[in-house]
Amino acid sequence: MLTLSTGFAQSLPARFPWLLLALPVLGALSVGLYRLLRLPAALTTEGVVDELRAGRRVPGSLTVGILGGSCLTLLGGGSVGMEAGALQMGASTGSVLGRAFKLPPARGRDGASDGYPGAIGMAAAFSALFFAPLGSCMFVLELVRFDRAVLRHAPAMLAAALVAYAIARAVGIGDHIPRVALPGLSWAVAAHCLLVGLCCAVGGALFAACLRALRRAWRRRAKARPFALVAVGGLAFAGIVLACGWQAFQGTGMGLLRGALAGSAAPADFAVKAGLTVLVLGFGFKGGEIMPMFSIGALLGCSLGLATGAPAGFSAAARQASSRACAGVRGATSRRSRRIDEDARERAATAAPRLREAREAPGPAPIRGARGSKERYNVGHGNPEKAQAEGGLARNRAVRRRGACARRRVLDRPGREPGLGASGAREVRELL
C-alpha cells in the first residue's frame, strides 16, 4: 500500500509541475491530519524508536497519519522518502496486532515492556521494502539497543521478516536498486573505500546535526503556529527549486540514485539534495529520510570516484551503503538519549529502597488508586511525613469523591501529583 500510493503521488508532480506551488497547502493538510488523529505534530521516526526503547506501544492511528502525510508531501514534490514511513507503519501495525492478540508484556532492561510487537512490525516492513530480512532484523535490534524484551522474540522477528520478504518478492513491489560490478581487491580500492568511509562520517554527522537543530527550533514554535511554519517551509522549498531549476531533486531521489550508480552525477548534486531534504523535514513535513540519504550518499560517492579516478558506480554504491550507517535515524544513538536513559535508571534505583521501607513500615494498609500513587510518589521523593498525612486523608471517602475527576485526568501522566480538588487541598494544608 505504501509503495503504490507514494509511487503514484511522486509521479504526479512531473506531469503537473504546478503542484510544487501547492506544497505549503499540502503540508498544512498533513499537520491537520495529525491533529485529527490526535498525534503529536512533531512525531518522527526518532520518537517512534524512543517509544519502543521505553517499552511503550505505538498508537495505531500513526499508520494512517504517516501514510497520508508522506503522500501529501510527495504530491507537492517534497524531498522525502517512504522508507522511514514504512518503519513507523510497521511499528504501529505491530503494536495494534499485539493488542488484538493480547500479547503479554515481556521482561526488558527497564522492567515490563510492551514495545516488542512494534519492533517485529518494523523488521517485517523494512524487509518487505528492501528485500533484506536478515539486515532488517539486525537494523531493528540496533535501534532498540538489543533490549532483552526484543531479543527474546528474535525468532518471531526473523519469521515475520522472512514472510514479508517472500510476499514482497512474489508481488515484486519494493525498492529495486540496480546492481553494481565490484572491482578486484587491491590496496588502491581499499584506500578508496577508506576515503569514502571518512567522507561518509563527516557528511552523515553534518546532515544529522543540521536536521536535528532545525527540528528542535521548529518544535519550540510548532505548538503556537504549526500551520504557518509548515507553509513557510513549503514556500521556501518551492521558491528555491523554481529559482535554481532543481526540479530533478524533488521526490525520493531514486532517479538520482540510479544515475549515480551509472556514473552520472555533478560534483555538487549531493549538497543540493541534502539541503532540500533538511529544509523539508526540518519544517515539519511528513516523510522519511532513508532513501534521500541513499541518494545523497550515492551522489557524493560518484563525485569522489570521478575526482580520484576510481570506478564511479562502485564508489557510489560504497558511499550509499555507508551513508545510512553513519547518519542512522537522527538521535537514535545520540549521547543525549543515552544520558536520559541512564538518569532514569539512576532515579529508579534511588527510589527503590525508599519504597521498600515504606511498604515494610508499620501503619495503615497502602491505598490503591490515585491517592496511593501520590503517597508512593512522596515516599519516593523523600517526604514520608507528607505521604502519611495524605494517606490518612485519602481514606476519607468524601475527599476521594470530590477529587475523582482531577485524579482521572492525571493518572496517565507519570511524575505529576494527582489533584485533590479545592476541598481536598484545604484539608491537606490543615493536616500538614
GROMACS .gro file of C-alpha atoms in nm:
model
  432
    1MET     CA    1   0.000   0.000   0.000
    2LEU     CA    2   0.276   0.245   0.092
    3THR     CA    3   0.480   0.170  -0.221
    4LEU     CA    4   0.184   0.202  -0.456
    5SER     CA    5   0.038   0.517  -0.301
    6THR     CA    6   0.369   0.704  -0.269
    7GLY     CA    7   0.477   0.596  -0.617
    8PHE     CA    8   0.156   0.736  -0.764
    9ALA     CA    9   0.188   1.059  -0.563
   10GLN     CA   10   0.550   1.104  -0.670
   11SER     CA   11   0.466   1.062  -1.040
   12LEU     CA   12   0.212   1.346  -1.044
   13PRO     CA   13   0.450   1.648  -0.999
   14ALA     CA   14   0.632   1.551  -1.320
   15ARG     CA   15   0.303   1.563  -1.512
   16PHE     CA   16   0.164   1.867  -1.327
   17PRO     CA   17   0.453   2.100  -1.229
   18TRP     CA   18   0.212   2.348  -1.067
   19LEU     CA   19   0.172   2.104  -0.776
   20LEU     CA   20   0.501   2.240  -0.640
   21LEU     CA   21   0.323   2.569  -0.564
   22ALA     CA   22   0.064   2.374  -0.363
   23LEU     CA   23   0.327   2.228  -0.128
   24PRO     CA   24   0.252   2.478   0.156
   25VAL     CA   25  -0.117   2.385   0.147
   26LEU     CA   26  -0.037   2.013   0.132
   27GLY     CA   27   0.197   2.048   0.430
   28ALA     CA   28  -0.075   2.224   0.630
   29LEU     CA   29  -0.313   1.941   0.541
   30SER     CA   30  -0.066   1.686   0.679
   31VAL     CA   31  -0.042   1.878   1.007
   32GLY     CA   32  -0.422   1.892   1.019
   33LEU     CA   33  -0.437   1.517   0.960
   34TYR     CA   34  -0.209   1.456   1.260
   35ARG     CA   35  -0.426   1.682   1.474
   36LEU     CA   36  -0.737   1.499   1.362
   37LEU     CA   37  -0.577   1.168   1.460
   38ARG     CA   38  -0.455   1.319   1.791
   39LEU     CA   39  -0.092   1.255   1.705
   40PRO     CA   40   0.193   1.490   1.802
   41ALA     CA   41   0.275   1.716   1.507
   42ALA     CA   42   0.648   1.672   1.575
   43LEU     CA   43   0.636   1.289   1.588
   44THR     CA   44   0.920   1.143   1.380
   45THR     CA   45   1.090   0.807   1.338
   46GLU     CA   46   1.321   0.904   1.622
   47GLY     CA   47   1.022   0.948   1.850
   48VAL     CA   48   0.881   0.610   1.748
   49VAL     CA   49   1.215   0.445   1.826
   50ASP     CA   50   1.217   0.616   2.167
   51GLU     CA   51   0.871   0.473   2.237
   52LEU     CA   52   0.995   0.123   2.155
   53ARG     CA   53   1.301   0.165   2.375
   54ALA     CA   54   1.079   0.276   2.662
   55GLY     CA   55   0.867  -0.038   2.616
   56ARG     CA   56   0.555   0.152   2.515
   57ARG     CA   57   0.322   0.066   2.230
   58VAL     CA   58   0.288   0.291   1.926
   59PRO     CA   59  -0.061   0.433   1.851
   60GLY     CA   60  -0.246   0.257   1.572
   61SER     CA   61  -0.352   0.586   1.411
   62LEU     CA   62   0.010   0.651   1.316
   63THR     CA   63  -0.031   0.414   1.019
   64VAL     CA   64  -0.292   0.641   0.864
   65GLY     CA   65  -0.108   0.957   0.964
   66ILE     CA   66   0.233   0.876   0.817
   67LEU     CA   67   0.083   0.722   0.503
   68GLY     CA   68  -0.130   1.028   0.432
   69GLY     CA   69   0.143   1.273   0.533
   70SER     CA   70   0.408   1.110   0.313
   71CYS     CA   71   0.173   1.104   0.013
   72LEU     CA   72   0.083   1.471   0.060
   73THR     CA   73   0.449   1.574   0.080
   74LEU     CA   74   0.548   1.373  -0.228
   75LEU     CA   75   0.243   1.504  -0.413
   76GLY     CA   76   0.387   1.853  -0.377
   77GLY     CA   77   0.735   1.743  -0.482
   78GLY     CA   78   0.891   1.744  -0.135
   79SER     CA   79   1.233   1.582  -0.093
   80VAL     CA   80   1.136   1.296   0.138
   81GLY     CA   81   1.129   0.917   0.120
   82MET     CA   82   0.885   0.647   0.218
   83GLU     CA   83   1.121   0.406   0.396
   84ALA     CA   84   1.110   0.575   0.736
   85GLY     CA   85   0.733   0.589   0.692
   86ALA     CA   86   0.741   0.212   0.643
   87LEU     CA   87   0.922   0.178   0.977
   88GLN     CA   88   0.658   0.388   1.152
   89MET     CA   89   0.375   0.197   0.985
   90GLY     CA   90   0.534  -0.134   1.078
   91ALA     CA   91   0.571  -0.028   1.442
   92SER     CA   92   0.213   0.097   1.455
   93THR     CA   93   0.069  -0.215   1.289
   94GLY     CA   94   0.273  -0.445   1.511
   95SER     CA   95   0.150  -0.267   1.824
   96VAL     CA   96  -0.213  -0.288   1.708
   97LEU     CA   97  -0.182  -0.661   1.635
   98GLY     CA   98  -0.012  -0.712   1.971
   99ARG     CA   99  -0.314  -0.560   2.146
  100ALA     CA  100  -0.556  -0.756   1.929
  101PHE     CA  101  -0.389  -1.088   2.016
  102LYS     CA  102  -0.341  -0.980   2.380
  103LEU     CA  103   0.031  -1.047   2.377
  104PRO     CA  104   0.165  -1.028   2.733
  105PRO     CA  105   0.441  -0.782   2.827
  106ALA     CA  106   0.798  -0.912   2.813
  107ARG     CA  107   1.068  -0.853   3.069
  108GLY     CA  108   1.310  -0.593   2.933
  109ARG     CA  109   1.608  -0.395   3.052
  110ASP     CA  110   1.395  -0.149   3.249
  111GLY     CA  111   1.107  -0.372   3.351
  112ALA     CA  112   0.800  -0.494   3.167
  113SER     CA  113   0.799  -0.393   2.801
  114ASP     CA  114   0.512  -0.373   2.553
  115GLY     CA  115   0.726  -0.249   2.266
  116TYR     CA  116   0.843  -0.576   2.111
  117PRO     CA  117   0.538  -0.619   1.880
  118GLY     CA  118   0.622  -0.283   1.727
  119ALA     CA  119   0.983  -0.387   1.676
  120ILE     CA  120   0.869  -0.704   1.500
  121GLY     CA  121   0.646  -0.495   1.273
  122MET     CA  122   0.935  -0.260   1.189
  123ALA     CA  123   1.157  -0.551   1.086
  124ALA     CA  124   0.884  -0.701   0.867
  125ALA     CA  125   0.809  -0.370   0.692
  126PHE     CA  126   1.176  -0.296   0.626
  127SER     CA  127   1.234  -0.648   0.498
  128ALA     CA  128   0.946  -0.620   0.251
  129LEU     CA  129   1.070  -0.285   0.125
  130PHE     CA  130   1.438  -0.369   0.074
  131PHE     CA  131   1.420  -0.749   0.028
  132ALA     CA  132   1.667  -0.794   0.315
  133PRO     CA  133   1.522  -0.999   0.605
  134LEU     CA  134   1.849  -1.056   0.793
  135GLY     CA  135   1.965  -0.697   0.756
  136SER     CA  136   1.624  -0.569   0.867
  137CYS     CA  137   1.633  -0.773   1.187
  138MET     CA  138   1.982  -0.651   1.275
  139PHE     CA  139   1.884  -0.292   1.194
  140VAL     CA  140   1.585  -0.300   1.431
  141LEU     CA  141   1.786  -0.475   1.704
  142GLU     CA  142   2.043  -0.197   1.683
  143LEU     CA  143   1.770   0.067   1.705
  144VAL     CA  144   1.632  -0.083   2.028
  145ARG     CA  145   1.990  -0.141   2.155
  146PHE     CA  146   1.944  -0.517   2.180
  147ASP     CA  147   1.687  -0.490   2.458
  148ARG     CA  148   1.615  -0.825   2.624
  149ALA     CA  149   1.242  -0.797   2.562
  150VAL     CA  150   1.306  -0.777   2.188
  151LEU     CA  151   1.593  -1.027   2.185
  152ARG     CA  152   1.368  -1.292   2.338
  153HIS     CA  153   1.139  -1.254   2.039
  154ALA     CA  154   1.417  -1.250   1.778
  155PRO     CA  155   1.292  -1.579   1.623
  156ALA     CA  156   0.945  -1.427   1.579
  157MET     CA  157   1.104  -1.115   1.430
  158LEU     CA  158   1.306  -1.323   1.183
  159ALA     CA  159   0.998  -1.527   1.089
  160ALA     CA  160   0.795  -1.209   1.027
  161ALA     CA  161   1.077  -1.064   0.817
  162LEU     CA  162   1.105  -1.379   0.608
  163VAL     CA  163   0.730  -1.394   0.547
  164ALA     CA  164   0.723  -1.027   0.447
  165TYR     CA  165   1.023  -1.083   0.219
  166ALA     CA  166   0.856  -1.379   0.048
  167ILE     CA  167   0.533  -1.187  -0.013
  168ALA     CA  168   0.714  -0.879  -0.144
  169ARG     CA  169   0.934  -1.095  -0.365
  170ALA     CA  170   0.633  -1.269  -0.515
  171VAL     CA  171   0.444  -0.945  -0.574
  172GLY     CA  172   0.753  -0.756  -0.696
  173ILE     CA  173   0.679  -0.432  -0.511
  174GLY     CA  174   0.965  -0.261  -0.328
  175ASP     CA  175   1.284  -0.062  -0.379
  176HIS     CA  176   1.472  -0.220  -0.668
  177ILE     CA  177   1.826  -0.080  -0.651
  178PRO     CA  178   2.048  -0.162  -0.953
  179ARG     CA  179   2.343  -0.392  -0.906
  180VAL     CA  180   2.698  -0.265  -0.948
  181ALA     CA  181   3.002  -0.461  -1.067
  182LEU     CA  182   3.272  -0.497  -0.800
  183PRO     CA  183   3.634  -0.425  -0.892
  184GLY     CA  184   3.920  -0.656  -0.797
  185LEU     CA  185   4.055  -0.630  -0.445
  186SER     CA  186   4.366  -0.415  -0.425
  187TRP     CA  187   4.535  -0.161  -0.200
  188ALA     CA  188   4.405   0.122  -0.417
  189VAL     CA  189   4.046   0.000  -0.379
  190ALA     CA  190   4.092  -0.037  -0.002
  191ALA     CA  191   4.231   0.317   0.025
  192HIS     CA  192   3.941   0.449  -0.178
  193CYS     CA  193   3.691   0.271   0.049
  194LEU     CA  194   3.865   0.426   0.349
  195LEU     CA  195   3.830   0.771   0.191
  196VAL     CA  196   3.463   0.704   0.120
  197GLY     CA  197   3.407   0.597   0.482
  198LEU     CA  198   3.570   0.914   0.620
  199CYS     CA  199   3.362   1.137   0.393
  200CYS     CA  200   3.057   0.937   0.493
  201ALA     CA  201   3.121   1.004   0.862
  202VAL     CA  202   3.157   1.378   0.809
  203GLY     CA  203   2.861   1.405   0.572
  204GLY     CA  204   2.630   1.193   0.786
  205ALA     CA  205   2.718   1.385   1.101
  206LEU     CA  206   2.657   1.721   0.934
  207PHE     CA  207   2.326   1.604   0.787
  208ALA     CA  208   2.204   1.472   1.123
  209ALA     CA  209   2.320   1.780   1.315
  210CYS     CA  210   2.155   2.026   1.075
  211LEU     CA  211   1.829   1.833   1.068
  212ARG     CA  212   1.822   1.792   1.445
  213ALA     CA  213   1.887   2.164   1.502
  214LEU     CA  214   1.617   2.273   1.256
  215ARG     CA  215   1.366   2.028   1.400
  216ARG     CA  216   1.443   2.143   1.752
  217ALA     CA  217   1.379   2.505   1.653
  218TRP     CA  218   1.059   2.405   1.472
  219ARG     CA  219   0.939   2.202   1.769
  220ARG     CA  220   0.971   2.502   2.003
  221ARG     CA  221   0.744   2.712   1.783
  222ALA     CA  222   0.516   2.441   1.647
  223LYS     CA  223   0.279   2.447   1.944
  224ALA     CA  224   0.167   2.801   1.867
  225ARG     CA  225   0.185   2.821   1.486
  226PRO     CA  226   0.236   2.477   1.328
  227PHE     CA  227   0.038   2.554   1.011
  228ALA     CA  228   0.221   2.880   0.948
  229LEU     CA  229   0.564   2.721   0.995
  230VAL     CA  230   0.490   2.437   0.755
  231ALA     CA  231   0.359   2.686   0.500
  232VAL     CA  232   0.676   2.894   0.530
  233GLY     CA  233   0.891   2.585   0.474
  234GLY     CA  234   0.685   2.488   0.169
  235LEU     CA  235   0.715   2.837   0.019
  236ALA     CA  236   1.090   2.839   0.078
  237PHE     CA  237   1.133   2.498  -0.085
  238ALA     CA  238   0.919   2.590  -0.387
  239GLY     CA  239   1.096   2.922  -0.431
  240ILE     CA  240   1.444   2.768  -0.420
  241VAL     CA  241   1.354   2.487  -0.661
  242LEU     CA  242   1.191   2.722  -0.912
  243ALA     CA  243   1.465   2.986  -0.890
  244CYS     CA  244   1.751   2.738  -0.936
  245GLY     CA  245   1.578   2.492  -1.167
  246TRP     CA  246   1.626   2.197  -0.930
  247GLN     CA  247   1.314   2.005  -1.024
  248ALA     CA  248   1.527   1.689  -1.065
  249PHE     CA  249   1.590   1.688  -0.689
  250GLN     CA  250   1.223   1.657  -0.595
  251GLY     CA  251   1.080   1.335  -0.459
  252THR     CA  252   1.258   1.041  -0.300
  253GLY     CA  253   1.572   1.064  -0.516
  254MET     CA  254   1.553   0.716  -0.668
  255GLY     CA  255   1.628   0.862  -1.014
  256LEU     CA  256   1.935   1.040  -0.877
  257LEU     CA  257   2.047   0.717  -0.711
  258ARG     CA  258   2.025   0.518  -1.031
  259GLY     CA  259   2.210   0.789  -1.221
  260ALA     CA  260   2.488   0.795  -0.961
  261LEU     CA  261   2.526   0.417  -0.975
  262ALA     CA  262   2.560   0.452  -1.352
  263GLY     CA  263   2.839   0.709  -1.302
  264SER     CA  264   2.642   1.022  -1.390
  265ALA     CA  265   2.641   1.298  -1.128
  266ALA     CA  266   2.758   1.658  -1.091
  267PRO     CA  267   3.007   1.738  -0.813
  268ALA     CA  268   2.763   1.945  -0.604
  269ASP     CA  269   2.448   1.737  -0.654
  270PHE     CA  270   2.482   1.570  -0.314
  271ALA     CA  271   2.485   1.906  -0.134
  272VAL     CA  272   2.174   2.025  -0.319
  273LYS     CA  273   1.980   1.710  -0.234
  274ALA     CA  274   2.094   1.721   0.130
  275GLY     CA  275   1.996   2.087   0.172
  276LEU     CA  276   1.650   2.040   0.022
  277THR     CA  277   1.587   1.730   0.236
  278VAL     CA  278   1.688   1.909   0.556
  279LEU     CA  279   1.465   2.203   0.463
  280VAL     CA  280   1.156   1.991   0.404
  281LEU     CA  281   1.192   1.756   0.702
  282GLY     CA  282   1.313   2.030   0.935
  283PHE     CA  283   0.999   2.237   0.878
  284GLY     CA  284   0.768   1.955   0.982
  285PHE     CA  285   0.672   1.787   0.655
  286LYS     CA  286   0.593   1.419   0.691
  287GLY     CA  287   0.805   1.155   0.525
  288GLY     CA  288   1.129   0.971   0.567
  289GLU     CA  289   1.497   1.034   0.512
  290ILE     CA  290   1.631   0.688   0.432
  291MET     CA  291   1.601   0.699   0.052
  292PRO     CA  292   1.715   1.065   0.033
  293MET     CA  293   2.018   0.962   0.240
  294PHE     CA  294   2.085   0.676  -0.001
  295SER     CA  295   2.073   0.914  -0.295
  296ILE     CA  296   2.288   1.174  -0.118
  297GLY     CA  297   2.548   0.908  -0.038
  298ALA     CA  298   2.546   0.773  -0.393
  299LEU     CA  299   2.588   1.122  -0.539
  300LEU     CA  300   2.879   1.200  -0.307
  301GLY     CA  301   3.043   0.865  -0.377
  302CYS     CA  302   3.009   0.917  -0.751
  303SER     CA  303   3.170   1.261  -0.719
  304LEU     CA  304   3.460   1.113  -0.520
  305GLY     CA  305   3.502   0.838  -0.777
  306LEU     CA  306   3.519   1.085  -1.064
  307ALA     CA  307   3.767   1.300  -0.870
  308THR     CA  308   4.001   1.015  -0.772
  309GLY     CA  309   3.972   0.809  -1.088
  310ALA     CA  310   3.805   0.514  -0.915
  311PRO     CA  311   3.502   0.341  -1.070
  312ALA     CA  312   3.219   0.591  -1.014
  313GLY     CA  313   2.950   0.325  -0.985
  314PHE     CA  314   3.137   0.126  -0.723
  315SER     CA  315   3.221   0.442  -0.529
  316ALA     CA  316   2.855   0.546  -0.534
  317ALA     CA  317   2.747   0.201  -0.410
  318ALA     CA  318   3.004   0.207  -0.127
  319ARG     CA  319   2.901   0.555  -0.022
  320GLN     CA  320   2.533   0.462  -0.037
  321ALA     CA  321   2.589   0.162   0.188
  322SER     CA  322   2.782   0.360   0.447
  323SER     CA  323   2.579   0.682   0.445
  324ARG     CA  324   2.281   0.538   0.626
  325ALA     CA  325   2.503   0.362   0.878
  326CYS     CA  326   2.664   0.695   0.971
  327ALA     CA  327   2.355   0.914   0.971
  328GLY     CA  328   2.120   0.650   1.116
  329VAL     CA  329   1.786   0.760   1.247
  330ARG     CA  330   1.875   1.102   1.387
  331GLY     CA  331   1.916   1.085   1.759
  332ALA     CA  332   1.875   0.707   1.767
  333THR     CA  333   2.217   0.659   1.924
  334SER     CA  334   2.281   1.013   2.043
  335ARG     CA  335   2.459   1.083   2.370
  336ARG     CA  336   2.160   1.280   2.494
  337SER     CA  337   1.919   0.987   2.464
  338ARG     CA  338   2.170   0.756   2.633
  339ARG     CA  339   2.212   1.007   2.914
  340ILE     CA  340   1.835   1.031   2.961
  341ASP     CA  341   1.810   0.651   2.990
  342GLU     CA  342   2.094   0.641   3.242
  343ASP     CA  343   1.937   0.919   3.452
  344ALA     CA  344   1.602   0.739   3.456
  345ARG     CA  345   1.764   0.415   3.572
  346GLU     CA  346   1.956   0.603   3.841
  347ARG     CA  347   1.640   0.770   3.974
  348ALA     CA  348   1.459   0.437   3.978
  349ALA     CA  349   1.745   0.272   4.169
  350THR     CA  350   1.748   0.557   4.423
  351ALA     CA  351   1.373   0.547   4.484
  352ALA     CA  352   1.352   0.168   4.518
  353PRO     CA  353   1.491   0.146   4.878
  354ARG     CA  354   1.256   0.421   4.997
  355LEU     CA  355   0.957   0.242   4.851
  356ARG     CA  356   1.061  -0.085   5.017
  357GLU     CA  357   1.099   0.091   5.354
  358ALA     CA  358   0.754   0.249   5.316
  359ARG     CA  359   0.595  -0.085   5.239
  360GLU     CA  360   0.766  -0.257   5.533
  361ALA     CA  361   0.696   0.021   5.781
  362PRO     CA  362   0.409  -0.043   6.030
  363GLY     CA  363   0.095   0.159   5.976
  364PRO     CA  364  -0.226   0.157   5.782
  365ALA     CA  365  -0.255  -0.053   5.472
  366PRO     CA  366  -0.144   0.116   5.149
  367ILE     CA  367  -0.408   0.278   4.935
  368ARG     CA  368  -0.487   0.190   4.578
  369GLY     CA  369  -0.570   0.434   4.302
  370ALA     CA  370  -0.465   0.793   4.253
  371ARG     CA  371  -0.415   0.876   4.623
  372GLY     CA  372  -0.195   0.576   4.666
  373SER     CA  373   0.008   0.686   4.367
  374LYS     CA  374   0.061   1.024   4.531
  375GLU     CA  375   0.157   0.862   4.859
  376ARG     CA  376   0.415   0.643   4.685
  377TYR     CA  377   0.538   0.947   4.492
  378ASN     CA  378   0.605   1.144   4.810
  379VAL     CA  379   0.775   0.847   4.973
  380GLY     CA  380   1.000   0.800   4.670
  381HIS     CA  381   1.094   1.169   4.680
  382GLY     CA  382   1.183   1.175   5.048
  383ASN     CA  383   0.857   1.306   5.203
  384PRO     CA  384   0.732   1.022   5.427
  385GLU     CA  385   0.551   1.257   5.669
  386LYS     CA  386   0.360   1.422   5.388
  387ALA     CA  387   0.281   1.083   5.243
  388GLN     CA  388   0.142   0.963   5.575
  389ALA     CA  389  -0.076   1.273   5.612
  390GLU     CA  390  -0.209   1.241   5.260
  391GLY     CA  391  -0.261   0.870   5.311
  392GLY     CA  392  -0.487   0.932   5.609
  393LEU     CA  393  -0.675   1.197   5.417
  394ALA     CA  394  -0.722   0.961   5.123
  395ARG     CA  395  -0.930   0.730   5.338
  396ASN     CA  396  -1.194   0.996   5.366
  397ARG     CA  397  -1.450   0.895   5.105
  398ALA     CA  398  -1.586   1.245   5.061
  399VAL     CA  399  -1.244   1.379   4.965
  400ARG     CA  400  -1.186   1.094   4.725
  401ARG     CA  401  -1.520   1.161   4.560
  402ARG     CA  402  -1.453   1.533   4.520
  403GLY     CA  403  -1.110   1.475   4.367
  404ALA     CA  404  -1.209   1.189   4.134
  405CYS     CA  405  -1.228   1.396   3.815
  406ALA     CA  406  -0.894   1.564   3.876
  407ARG     CA  407  -0.730   1.231   3.956
  408ARG     CA  408  -0.854   1.070   3.634
  409ARG     CA  409  -0.700   1.349   3.429
  410VAL     CA  410  -0.351   1.290   3.569
  411LEU     CA  411  -0.340   0.914   3.605
  412ASP     CA  412  -0.178   0.874   3.263
  413ARG     CA  413   0.090   1.135   3.334
  414PRO     CA  414   0.363   0.977   3.548
  415GLY     CA  415   0.566   1.211   3.765
  416ARG     CA  416   0.276   1.454   3.821
  417GLU     CA  417   0.096   1.476   4.154
  418PRO     CA  418  -0.277   1.399   4.128
  419GLY     CA  419  -0.510   1.688   4.208
  420LEU     CA  420  -0.741   1.676   4.509
  421GLY     CA  421  -0.990   1.949   4.431
  422ALA     CA  422  -1.034   2.268   4.635
  423SER     CA  423  -1.168   2.099   4.945
  424GLY     CA  424  -0.908   1.829   4.942
  425ALA     CA  425  -0.623   2.080   4.905
  426ARG     CA  426  -0.758   2.281   5.200
  427GLU     CA  427  -0.770   1.971   5.422
  428VAL     CA  428  -0.418   1.872   5.321
  429ARG     CA  429  -0.289   2.212   5.424
  430GLU     CA  430  -0.464   2.179   5.761
  431LEU     CA  431  -0.315   1.838   5.824
  432LEU     CA  432   0.038   1.948   5.725
   0.00000   0.00000   0.00000
